[in-house]
Coordinates of C-alpha atoms and ligand atoms in Angstrom, one line a residue:
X1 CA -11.4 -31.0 -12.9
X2 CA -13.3 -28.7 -10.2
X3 CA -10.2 -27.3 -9.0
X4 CA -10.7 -23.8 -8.8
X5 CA -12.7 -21.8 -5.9
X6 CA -14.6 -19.1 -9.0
X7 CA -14.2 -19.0 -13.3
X8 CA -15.0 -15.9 -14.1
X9 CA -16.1 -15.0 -18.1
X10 CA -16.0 -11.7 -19.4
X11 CA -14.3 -9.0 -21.1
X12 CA -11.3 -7.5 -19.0
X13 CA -9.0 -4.3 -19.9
X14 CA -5.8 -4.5 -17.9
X15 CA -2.4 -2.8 -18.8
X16 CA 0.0 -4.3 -20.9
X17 CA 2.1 -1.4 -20.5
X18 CA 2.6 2.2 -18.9
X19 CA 1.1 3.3 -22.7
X20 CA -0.9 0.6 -23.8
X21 CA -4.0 -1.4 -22.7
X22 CA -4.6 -5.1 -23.7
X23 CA -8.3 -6.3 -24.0
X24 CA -9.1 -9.8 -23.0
X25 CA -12.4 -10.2 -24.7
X26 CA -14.3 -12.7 -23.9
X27 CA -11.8 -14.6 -21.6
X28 CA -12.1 -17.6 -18.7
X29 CA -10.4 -16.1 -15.3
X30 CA -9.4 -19.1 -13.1
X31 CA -9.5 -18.2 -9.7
X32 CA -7.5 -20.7 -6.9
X33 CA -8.4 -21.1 -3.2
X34 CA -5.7 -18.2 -2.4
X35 CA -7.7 -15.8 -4.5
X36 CA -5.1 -15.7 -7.5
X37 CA -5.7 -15.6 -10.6
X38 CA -4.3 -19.4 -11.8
X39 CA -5.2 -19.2 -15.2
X40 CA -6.5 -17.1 -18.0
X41 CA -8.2 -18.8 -20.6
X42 CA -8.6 -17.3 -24.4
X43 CA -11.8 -18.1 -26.3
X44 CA -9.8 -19.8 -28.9
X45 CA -7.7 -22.1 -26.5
X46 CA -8.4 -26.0 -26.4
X47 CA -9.8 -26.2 -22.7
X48 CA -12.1 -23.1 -23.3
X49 CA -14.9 -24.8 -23.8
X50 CA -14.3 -28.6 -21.6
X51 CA -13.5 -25.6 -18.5
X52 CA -17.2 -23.9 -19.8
X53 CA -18.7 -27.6 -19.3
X54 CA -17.5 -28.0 -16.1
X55 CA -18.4 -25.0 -14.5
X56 CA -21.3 -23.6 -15.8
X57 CA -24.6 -23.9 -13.3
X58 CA -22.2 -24.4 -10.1
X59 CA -21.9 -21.4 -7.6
X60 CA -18.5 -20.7 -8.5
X61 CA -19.4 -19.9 -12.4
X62 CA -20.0 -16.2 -12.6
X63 CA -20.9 -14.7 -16.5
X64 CA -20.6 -11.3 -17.1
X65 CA -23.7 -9.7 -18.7
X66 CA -23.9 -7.8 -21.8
X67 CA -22.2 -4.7 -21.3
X68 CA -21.0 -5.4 -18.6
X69 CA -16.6 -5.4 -18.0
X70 CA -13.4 -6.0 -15.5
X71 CA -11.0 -4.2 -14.7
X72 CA -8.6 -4.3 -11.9
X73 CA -9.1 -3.2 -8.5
X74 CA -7.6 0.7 -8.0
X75 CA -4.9 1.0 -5.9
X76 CA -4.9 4.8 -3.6
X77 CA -1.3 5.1 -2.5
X78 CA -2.2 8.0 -0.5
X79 CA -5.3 8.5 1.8
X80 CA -5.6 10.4 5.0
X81 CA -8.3 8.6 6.5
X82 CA -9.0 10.8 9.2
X83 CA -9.8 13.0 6.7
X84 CA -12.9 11.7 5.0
X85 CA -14.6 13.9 7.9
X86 CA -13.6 17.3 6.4
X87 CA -13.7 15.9 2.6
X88 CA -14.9 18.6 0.3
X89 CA -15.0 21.3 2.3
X90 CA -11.5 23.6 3.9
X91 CA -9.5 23.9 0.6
X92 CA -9.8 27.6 0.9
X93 CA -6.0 28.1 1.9
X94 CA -2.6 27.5 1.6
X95 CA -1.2 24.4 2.8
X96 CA 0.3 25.5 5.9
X97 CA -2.8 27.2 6.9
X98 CA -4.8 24.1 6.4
X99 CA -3.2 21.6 8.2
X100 CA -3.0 24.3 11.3
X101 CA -7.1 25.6 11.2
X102 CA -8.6 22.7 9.9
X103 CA -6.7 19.2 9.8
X104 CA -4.6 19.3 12.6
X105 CA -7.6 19.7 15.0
X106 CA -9.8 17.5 13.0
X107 CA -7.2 14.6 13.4
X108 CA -6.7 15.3 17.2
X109 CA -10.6 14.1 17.2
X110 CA -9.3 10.6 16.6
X111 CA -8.2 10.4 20.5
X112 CA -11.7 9.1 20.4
X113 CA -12.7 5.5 19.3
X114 CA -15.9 5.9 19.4
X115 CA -15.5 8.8 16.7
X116 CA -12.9 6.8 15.0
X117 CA -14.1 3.9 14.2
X118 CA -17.4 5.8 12.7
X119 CA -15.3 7.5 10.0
X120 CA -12.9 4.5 9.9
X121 CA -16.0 2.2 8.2
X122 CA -17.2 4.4 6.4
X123 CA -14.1 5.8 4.2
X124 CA -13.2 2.1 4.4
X125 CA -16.2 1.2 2.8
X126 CA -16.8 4.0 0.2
X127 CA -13.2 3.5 -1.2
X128 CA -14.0 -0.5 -1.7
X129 CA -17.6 1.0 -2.9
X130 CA -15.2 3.2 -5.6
X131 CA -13.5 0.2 -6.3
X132 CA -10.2 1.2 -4.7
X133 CA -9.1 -2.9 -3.3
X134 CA -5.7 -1.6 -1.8
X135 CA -5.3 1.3 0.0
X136 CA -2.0 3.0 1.6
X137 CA -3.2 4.9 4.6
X138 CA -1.8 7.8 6.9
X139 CA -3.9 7.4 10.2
X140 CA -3.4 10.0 12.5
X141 CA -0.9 10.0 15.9
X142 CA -2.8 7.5 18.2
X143 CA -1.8 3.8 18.3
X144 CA -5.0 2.1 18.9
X145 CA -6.8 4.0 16.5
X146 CA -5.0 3.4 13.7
X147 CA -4.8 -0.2 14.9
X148 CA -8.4 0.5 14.4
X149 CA -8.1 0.8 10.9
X150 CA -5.8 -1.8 10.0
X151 CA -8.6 -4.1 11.6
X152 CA -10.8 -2.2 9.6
X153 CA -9.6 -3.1 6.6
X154 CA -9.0 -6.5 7.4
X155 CA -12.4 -6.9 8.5
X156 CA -14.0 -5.3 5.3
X157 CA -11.5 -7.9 3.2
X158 CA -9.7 -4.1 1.5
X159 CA -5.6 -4.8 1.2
X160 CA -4.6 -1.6 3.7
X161 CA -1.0 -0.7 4.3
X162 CA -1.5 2.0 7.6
X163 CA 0.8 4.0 8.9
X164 CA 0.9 5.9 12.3
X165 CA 1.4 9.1 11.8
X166 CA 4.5 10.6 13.9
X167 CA 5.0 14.1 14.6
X168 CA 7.1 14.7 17.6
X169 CA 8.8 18.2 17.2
X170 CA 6.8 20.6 20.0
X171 CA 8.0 23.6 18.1
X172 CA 6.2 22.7 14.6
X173 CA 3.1 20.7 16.3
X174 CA 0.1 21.8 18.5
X175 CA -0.1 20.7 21.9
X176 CA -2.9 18.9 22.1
X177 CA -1.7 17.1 18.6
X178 CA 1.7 15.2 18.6
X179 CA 3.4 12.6 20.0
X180 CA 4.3 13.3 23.6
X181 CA 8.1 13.0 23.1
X182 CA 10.6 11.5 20.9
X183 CA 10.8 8.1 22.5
X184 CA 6.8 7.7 23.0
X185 CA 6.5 8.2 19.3
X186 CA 9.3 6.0 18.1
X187 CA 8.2 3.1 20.8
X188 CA 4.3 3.6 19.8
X189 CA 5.3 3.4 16.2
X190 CA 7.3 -0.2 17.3
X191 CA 4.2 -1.2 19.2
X192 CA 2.1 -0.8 16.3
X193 CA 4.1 -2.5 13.6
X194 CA 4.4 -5.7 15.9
X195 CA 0.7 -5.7 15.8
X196 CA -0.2 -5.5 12.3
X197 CA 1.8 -7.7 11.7
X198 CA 0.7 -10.5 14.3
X199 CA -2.9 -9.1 12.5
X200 CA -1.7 -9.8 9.5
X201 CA -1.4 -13.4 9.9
X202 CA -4.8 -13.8 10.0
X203 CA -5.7 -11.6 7.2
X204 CA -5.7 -13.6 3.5
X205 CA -5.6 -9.9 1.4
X206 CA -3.1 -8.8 3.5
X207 CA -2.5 -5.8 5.9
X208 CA 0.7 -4.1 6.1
X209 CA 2.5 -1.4 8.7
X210 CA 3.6 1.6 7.3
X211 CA 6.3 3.9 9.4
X212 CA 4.9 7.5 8.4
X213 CA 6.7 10.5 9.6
X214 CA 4.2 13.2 8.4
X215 CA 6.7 15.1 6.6
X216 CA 9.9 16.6 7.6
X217 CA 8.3 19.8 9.2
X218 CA 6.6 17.1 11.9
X219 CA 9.4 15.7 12.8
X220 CA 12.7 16.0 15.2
X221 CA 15.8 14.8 13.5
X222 CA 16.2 11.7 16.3
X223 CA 13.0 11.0 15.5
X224 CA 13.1 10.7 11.9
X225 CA 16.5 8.7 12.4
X226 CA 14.5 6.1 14.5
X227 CA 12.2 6.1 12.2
X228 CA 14.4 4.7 9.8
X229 CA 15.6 2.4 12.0
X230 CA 12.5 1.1 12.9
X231 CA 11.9 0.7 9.1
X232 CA 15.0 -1.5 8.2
X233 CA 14.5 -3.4 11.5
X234 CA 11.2 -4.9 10.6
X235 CA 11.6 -4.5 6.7
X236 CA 8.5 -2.1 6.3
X237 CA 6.9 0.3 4.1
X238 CA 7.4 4.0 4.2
X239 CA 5.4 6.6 3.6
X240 CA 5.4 10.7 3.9
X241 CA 5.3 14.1 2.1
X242 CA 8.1 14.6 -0.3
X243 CA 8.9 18.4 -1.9
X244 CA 4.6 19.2 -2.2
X245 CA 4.4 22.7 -1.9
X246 CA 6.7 26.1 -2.5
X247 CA 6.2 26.6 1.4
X248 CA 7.2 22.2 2.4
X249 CA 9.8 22.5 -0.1
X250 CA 11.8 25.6 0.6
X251 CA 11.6 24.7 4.9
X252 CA 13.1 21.8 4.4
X253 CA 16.0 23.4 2.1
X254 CA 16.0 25.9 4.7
X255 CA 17.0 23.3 7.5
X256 CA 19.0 21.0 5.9
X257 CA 20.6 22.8 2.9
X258 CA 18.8 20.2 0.8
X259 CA 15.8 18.8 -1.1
X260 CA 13.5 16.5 0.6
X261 CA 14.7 13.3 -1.1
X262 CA 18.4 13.8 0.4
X263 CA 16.9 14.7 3.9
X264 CA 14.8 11.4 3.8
X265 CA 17.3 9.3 2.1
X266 CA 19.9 10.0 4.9
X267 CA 17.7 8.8 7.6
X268 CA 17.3 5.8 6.1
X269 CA 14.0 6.5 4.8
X270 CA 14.2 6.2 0.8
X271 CA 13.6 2.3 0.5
X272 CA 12.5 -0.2 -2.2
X273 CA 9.4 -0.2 0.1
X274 CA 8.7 3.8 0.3
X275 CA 6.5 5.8 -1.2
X276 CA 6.5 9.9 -1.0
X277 CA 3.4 12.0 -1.6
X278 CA 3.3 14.3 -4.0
X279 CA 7.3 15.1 -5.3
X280 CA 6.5 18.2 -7.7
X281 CA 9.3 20.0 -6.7
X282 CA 12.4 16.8 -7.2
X283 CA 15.4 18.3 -9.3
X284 CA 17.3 15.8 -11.7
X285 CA 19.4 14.5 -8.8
X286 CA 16.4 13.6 -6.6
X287 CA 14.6 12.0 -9.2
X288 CA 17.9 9.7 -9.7
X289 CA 18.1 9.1 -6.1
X290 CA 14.7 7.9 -6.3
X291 CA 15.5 5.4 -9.1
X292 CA 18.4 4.1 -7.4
X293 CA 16.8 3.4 -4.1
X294 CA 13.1 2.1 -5.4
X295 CA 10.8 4.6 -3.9
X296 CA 7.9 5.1 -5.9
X297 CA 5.9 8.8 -5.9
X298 CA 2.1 8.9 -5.2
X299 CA 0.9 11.1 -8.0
X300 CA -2.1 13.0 -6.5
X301 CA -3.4 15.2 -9.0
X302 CA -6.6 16.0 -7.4
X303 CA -4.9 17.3 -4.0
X304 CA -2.2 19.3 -6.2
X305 CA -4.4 21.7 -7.7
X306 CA -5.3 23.2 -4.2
X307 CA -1.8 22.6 -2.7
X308 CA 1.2 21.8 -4.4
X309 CA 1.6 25.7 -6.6
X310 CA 2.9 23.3 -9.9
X311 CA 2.0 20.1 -12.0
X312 CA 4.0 17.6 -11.2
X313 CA 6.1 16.6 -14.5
X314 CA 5.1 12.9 -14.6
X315 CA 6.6 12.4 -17.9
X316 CA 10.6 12.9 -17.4
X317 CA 10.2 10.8 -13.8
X318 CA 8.4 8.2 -15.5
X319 CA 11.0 7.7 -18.3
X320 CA 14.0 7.4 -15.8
X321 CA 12.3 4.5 -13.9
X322 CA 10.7 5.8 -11.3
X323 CA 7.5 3.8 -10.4
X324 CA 4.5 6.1 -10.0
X325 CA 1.0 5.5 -8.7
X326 CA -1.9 7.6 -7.9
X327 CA -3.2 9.1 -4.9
X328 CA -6.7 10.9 -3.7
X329 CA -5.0 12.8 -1.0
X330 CA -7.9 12.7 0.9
X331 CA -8.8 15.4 1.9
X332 CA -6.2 17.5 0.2
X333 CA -7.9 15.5 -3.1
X334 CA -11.6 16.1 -2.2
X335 CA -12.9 13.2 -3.9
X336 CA -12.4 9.3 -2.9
X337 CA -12.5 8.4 -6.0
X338 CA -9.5 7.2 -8.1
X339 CA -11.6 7.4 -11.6
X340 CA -11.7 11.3 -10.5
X341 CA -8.0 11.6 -10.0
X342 CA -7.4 9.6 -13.1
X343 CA -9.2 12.0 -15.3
X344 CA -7.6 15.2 -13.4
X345 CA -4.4 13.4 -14.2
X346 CA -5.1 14.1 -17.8
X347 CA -6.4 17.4 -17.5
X348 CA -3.8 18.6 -15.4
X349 CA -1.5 17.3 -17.9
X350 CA -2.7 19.3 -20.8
X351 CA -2.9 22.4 -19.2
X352 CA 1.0 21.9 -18.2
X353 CA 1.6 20.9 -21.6
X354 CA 0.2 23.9 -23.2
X355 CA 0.6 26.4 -19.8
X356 CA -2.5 28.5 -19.0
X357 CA -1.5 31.8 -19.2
X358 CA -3.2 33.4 -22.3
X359 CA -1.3 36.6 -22.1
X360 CA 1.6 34.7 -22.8
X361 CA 2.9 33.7 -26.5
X362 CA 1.5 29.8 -27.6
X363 CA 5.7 28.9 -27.7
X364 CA 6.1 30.2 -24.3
X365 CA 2.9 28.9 -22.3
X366 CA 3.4 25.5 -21.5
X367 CA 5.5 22.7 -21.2
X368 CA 6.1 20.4 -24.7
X369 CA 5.7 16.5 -23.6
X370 CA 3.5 16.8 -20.8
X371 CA 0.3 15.1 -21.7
X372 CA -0.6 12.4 -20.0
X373 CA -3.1 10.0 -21.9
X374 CA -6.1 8.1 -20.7
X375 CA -4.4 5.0 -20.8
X376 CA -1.3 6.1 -19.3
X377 CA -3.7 7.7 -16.1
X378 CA -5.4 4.4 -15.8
X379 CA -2.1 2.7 -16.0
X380 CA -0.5 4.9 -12.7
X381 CA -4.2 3.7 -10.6
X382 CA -3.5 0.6 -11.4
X383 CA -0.3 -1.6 -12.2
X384 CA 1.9 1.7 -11.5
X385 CA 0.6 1.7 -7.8
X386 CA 0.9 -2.1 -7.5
X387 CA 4.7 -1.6 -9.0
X388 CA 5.3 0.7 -6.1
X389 CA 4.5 -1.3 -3.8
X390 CA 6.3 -4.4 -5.3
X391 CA 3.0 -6.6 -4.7
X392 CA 1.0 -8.4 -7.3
X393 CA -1.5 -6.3 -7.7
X394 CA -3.3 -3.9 -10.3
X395 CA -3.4 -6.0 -13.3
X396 CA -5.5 -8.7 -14.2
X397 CA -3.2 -11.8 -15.0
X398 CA -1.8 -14.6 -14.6
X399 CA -0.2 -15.0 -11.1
X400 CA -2.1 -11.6 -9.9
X401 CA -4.6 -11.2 -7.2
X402 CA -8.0 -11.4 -8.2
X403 CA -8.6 -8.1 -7.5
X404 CA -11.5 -6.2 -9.4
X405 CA -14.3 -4.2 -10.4
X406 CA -17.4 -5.2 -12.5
X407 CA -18.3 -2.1 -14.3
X408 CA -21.8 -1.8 -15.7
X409 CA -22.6 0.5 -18.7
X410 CA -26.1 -0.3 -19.0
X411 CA -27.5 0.6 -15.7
X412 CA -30.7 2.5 -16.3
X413 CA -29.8 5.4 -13.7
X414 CA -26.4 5.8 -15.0
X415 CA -26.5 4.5 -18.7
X416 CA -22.9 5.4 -20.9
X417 CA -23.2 6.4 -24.3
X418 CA -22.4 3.2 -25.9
X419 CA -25.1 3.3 -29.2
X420 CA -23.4 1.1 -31.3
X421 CA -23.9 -2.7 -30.7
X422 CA -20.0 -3.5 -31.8
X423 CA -18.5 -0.8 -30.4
X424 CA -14.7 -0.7 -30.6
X425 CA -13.8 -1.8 -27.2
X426 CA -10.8 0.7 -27.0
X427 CA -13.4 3.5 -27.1
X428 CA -15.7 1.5 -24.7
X429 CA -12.8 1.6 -22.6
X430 CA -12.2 5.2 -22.3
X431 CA -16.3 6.2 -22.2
X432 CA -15.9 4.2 -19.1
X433 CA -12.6 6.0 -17.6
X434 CA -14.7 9.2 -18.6
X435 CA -17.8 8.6 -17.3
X436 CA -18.4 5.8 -14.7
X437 CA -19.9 6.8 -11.5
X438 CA -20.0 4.7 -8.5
X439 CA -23.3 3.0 -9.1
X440 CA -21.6 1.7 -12.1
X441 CA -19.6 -0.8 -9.8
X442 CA -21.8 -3.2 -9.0
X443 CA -19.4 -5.6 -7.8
X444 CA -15.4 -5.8 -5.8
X445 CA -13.5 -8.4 -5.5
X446 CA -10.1 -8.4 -3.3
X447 CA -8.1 -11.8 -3.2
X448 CA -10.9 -13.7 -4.8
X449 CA -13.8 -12.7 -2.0
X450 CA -16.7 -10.4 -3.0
X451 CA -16.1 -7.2 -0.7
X452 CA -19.1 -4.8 -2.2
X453 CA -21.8 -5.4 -4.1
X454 CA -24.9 -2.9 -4.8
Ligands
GUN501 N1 1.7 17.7 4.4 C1 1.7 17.3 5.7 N2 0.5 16.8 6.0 C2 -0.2 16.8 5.0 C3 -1.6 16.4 4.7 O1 -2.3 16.0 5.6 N3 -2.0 16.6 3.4 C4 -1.2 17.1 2.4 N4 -1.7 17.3 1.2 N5 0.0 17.5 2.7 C5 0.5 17.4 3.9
FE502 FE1 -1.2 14.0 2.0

C-alpha cells in the first residue's frame, strides 16, 4: 500500500470558488512520485484510518501541528525581477518618469552576470520564502541573463515562466538600454525560447518562456508583429503592459487610434496563453476581446496606487469571464509579498466603492459594487492566477500540484490572535490573510519537493 512519495494531514483552505473558500479540516493529502496531489482523504472516509496505519513513523508521513494550516502556493503573474534591486525606494514619480531616471538604468545593470545572478537568487528566494511557488517574470533585455533566471528558478525548484524583455524602438528607448535592432531582438527572443524549453525538459516543476514586448511604447510595429509570430510558432505565453496609466493608455490611442487590447490583439499577441499587466483603463469592447481570446489580466494592486491614476474595476471584468490573478509589480508594487497585494486588493476596493473624495456628496463618491472581499483577494493569488495560466495550479486538490505553504499561527515571535481553542476556522482563515508575516511560513512545497523551510 506504500505507493505514494508524502501523506500529508492537516487542515487546508483552498478555493472552491472566486467567492467561497472550502475548509478541509483534518484531511489526508496523497502525494504521487510526480508531486501531484493523487488523493485527498476525508476524516470520515473508509481508508482514513488503514492510509494513517501505513504511514505514520515513515519519512514520508508529515502531521501538521496544532495551529498550524495549508494553503496553496501563491502564484505572482507579474514580477520584474530586475527590480528587487530598487524595491521600496523611486516611487516618487509618475510612471514615465520612473522607468526613464530609475528603472531603465537600473535594468541596463543586468549586462552583468555577475550582478545578475546576485539579485536573481535572491528575489528568487524571497518570493519562495513569501510563499509565491509560481512566478511569471519580465527579465530585462539580455539573453543570457534572463536564461539566468529561468535556471534560477529551476534550480531553487520555483515554477518560473521568464520572459525577455524586448524593446527595440531607438526613438522611445535609451541607448545604452534596448535591443540593438529589430532583427537582434526578435532572433534573441527565438534563441531564448529554444533554450527554456530544451531547460525545461529537465525541470519536474516546470519552467516556461514567455515572449514580453515591454509594452507598446518599447516597441517598433515589425517588432511586435514578430513577436507574435514567434508566439504562435512555438505556442508560448505572453506577457506585457496593457492600458496601466493615463500617460501608457492615451500614447498608444495616440498611435494607433485604439486601446491597447486592439493594438496587441492584431499582432497576434492576445492568446489563451497571455497575460497583460495592469488593464485599468479596458472599455466594454476590450474587456470582450479579452474574454474571447483567453487572456487573463494580472491585477496588481500594490503597483497601481503609485502608477496606474485609477482602481482597476475587478468586479464587472470578473463577471464577463475574464480570468484574473494577482501581481506584485515588483518594483512598481514595493513589496514581494502576495499576502500584501491581497490585502491592498481589498482596501483599494473599498475606497473605489465608496470614492475618497470627502467634499463630495456620499451618492456621488464612489463606485457601488466594487468591494472586493477577503476571500475573493485570496481567490485572484491563487486559483485565479493558476486559471490564467491554464496550469494546475493554485488550489489544493485532487489532480493539482502539490504546491503549498505551512502557515504557523503560534510562532512565539509572530503569534496571531487566535484565543479561542475552537475557533471558527473561517475566521482563522482570514486572521491569517490579515496578519501572517513571512516567519509565519515555515515551510514551501512546489511539485511535491520542499523548496524553503525556516
Ligand atoms: N510599463 C512599462 N514598463 C513598466 C514597468 O517596469 N513597470 C510598470 N509598472 N509599468 C511598466
Ligand atoms: Fe510591470
Amino acid at each position: 500500500m506504500n505507493q505514494y512519495m508524502h501523506l500529508f494531514q492537516g487542515t487546508a483552505f483552498s478555493s472552491k470558488s472566486p467567492k467561497e473558500i472550502q475548509i478541509l479540516e483534518d484531511y489526508l493529502f496523497c502525494i504521487n512520485t510526480d508531486g501531484m496531489i493523487e488523493k485527498i482523504v476525508a476524516p470520515e472516509d473508509a481508508n482514513y484510518q488503514p492510509l494513517l496505519d501505513t504511514y505514520q513513523g515513515t519519512n514520508n508521513f508529515h502531521r501538521l501541528a496544532e495551529g498550524q494550516y495549508f494553503l496553496p502556493g501563491f502564484v505572482d503573474l507579474h514580477v520584474h525581477a530586475p527590480q528587487w534591486a530598487q524595491s521600496g525606494t523611486a516611487l516618487d514619480i509618475p510612471l514615465y518618469d520612473w522607468l526613464n531616471t530609475y528603472t531603465f538604468p537600473l535594468e541596463s545593470k543586468f549586462s552583468d552576470l555577475d550582478f545578475a545572478k546576485r539579485v536573481y537568487d535572491d528575489v528568487v528566494s524571497t518570493l519562495l520564502a513569501n510563499g509565491t511557488t509560481t512566478a511569471l517574470y519580465f527579465a530585462t533585455v539580455h539573453k543570457e541573463a534572463s536564461l539566468l533566471l529561468a535556471e534560477i528558478c529551476a534550480n531553487k525548484g520555483q515554477r518560473g515562466l521568464v520572459g525577455k524583455v524586448v524593446m527595440d524602438d531607438p526613438e522611445q528607448n535609451p541607448e545604452n538600454y534596448r535591443d540593438a535592432d529589430t532583427p537582434t531582438a526578435l532572433a534573441d527572443t527565438e534563441e531564448f525560447i529554444i533554450a527554456v524549453q530544451e531547460l525545461a525538459k529537465s525541470t519536474k516543476q516546470g519552467v516556461y518562456p514567455v515572449v514580453t514586448p515591454r509594452f507598446i511604447p518599447s516597441c517598433t510595429d515589425e517588432g511586435l508583429k514578430g513577436l507574435g509570430t514567434l508566439a504562435a510558432k512555438y505556442d508560448t505565453y505572453v506577457q506585457s503592459h496593457c492600458s496601466e496609466s493615463d500617460w501608457a493608455h492615451g500614447y498608444v490611442q495616440d498611435r494607433y487610434d485604439k486601446n491597447d487590447a486592439f493594438a496587441l490583439y492584431d499582432f497576434g499577441l492576445l492568446r489563451d496563453k497571455s497575460v497583460m499587466a495592469h488593464c485599468n483603463f479596458l472599455d466594454d469592447h476590450d474587456v470582450d476581446l479579452f474574454a474571447q481570446t483567453g487572456t487573463a489580466i494580472a491585477h496588481c494592486p500594490i503597483s497601481n496606487t503609485y502608477f496606474a491614476n485609477s482602481v482597476i474595476p475587478v468586479a464587472p471584468f470578473h463577471s464577463k469571464g475574464v480570468d484574473i490573478g494577482l501581481g506584485s509589480d515588483l518594483s512598481g508594487g514595493f513589496s514581494p509579498s502576495l499576502f500584501d497585494n491581497i490585502r491592498q486588493a481589498v482596501i483599494s476596493s473599498r475606497m473605489l466603492e465608496d470614492g475618497v473624495n470627502p467634499s463630495l456628496p456620499a451618492k456621488d463618491r464612489g463606485v457601488p459594487g466594487s468591494r472586493l472581499t477577503i476571500h475573493e483577494a485570496f481567490y485572484l493569488a491563487t486559483a485565479g492566477g493558476g486559471e490564467s495560466l491554464s496550469l494546475p495550479i493554485g488550489r489544493i486538490q485532487e489532480n493539482y500540484t502539490w504546491d503549498v505553504q505551512i502557515i504557523d499561527t503560534k510562532l512565539p515571535s509572530a503569534k496571531l490572535p487566535i484565543f479561542n481553542e475552537n475557533e471558527d476556522l473561517d475566521d482563522v482563515f482570514q486572521k491569517i490573510m490579515y496578519l501572517v508575516r513571512p516567519e509565519n511560513i515555515r515551510e514551501v512545497w512546489v511539485q511535491g519537493d520542499k523548496v524553503h523551510s525556516r
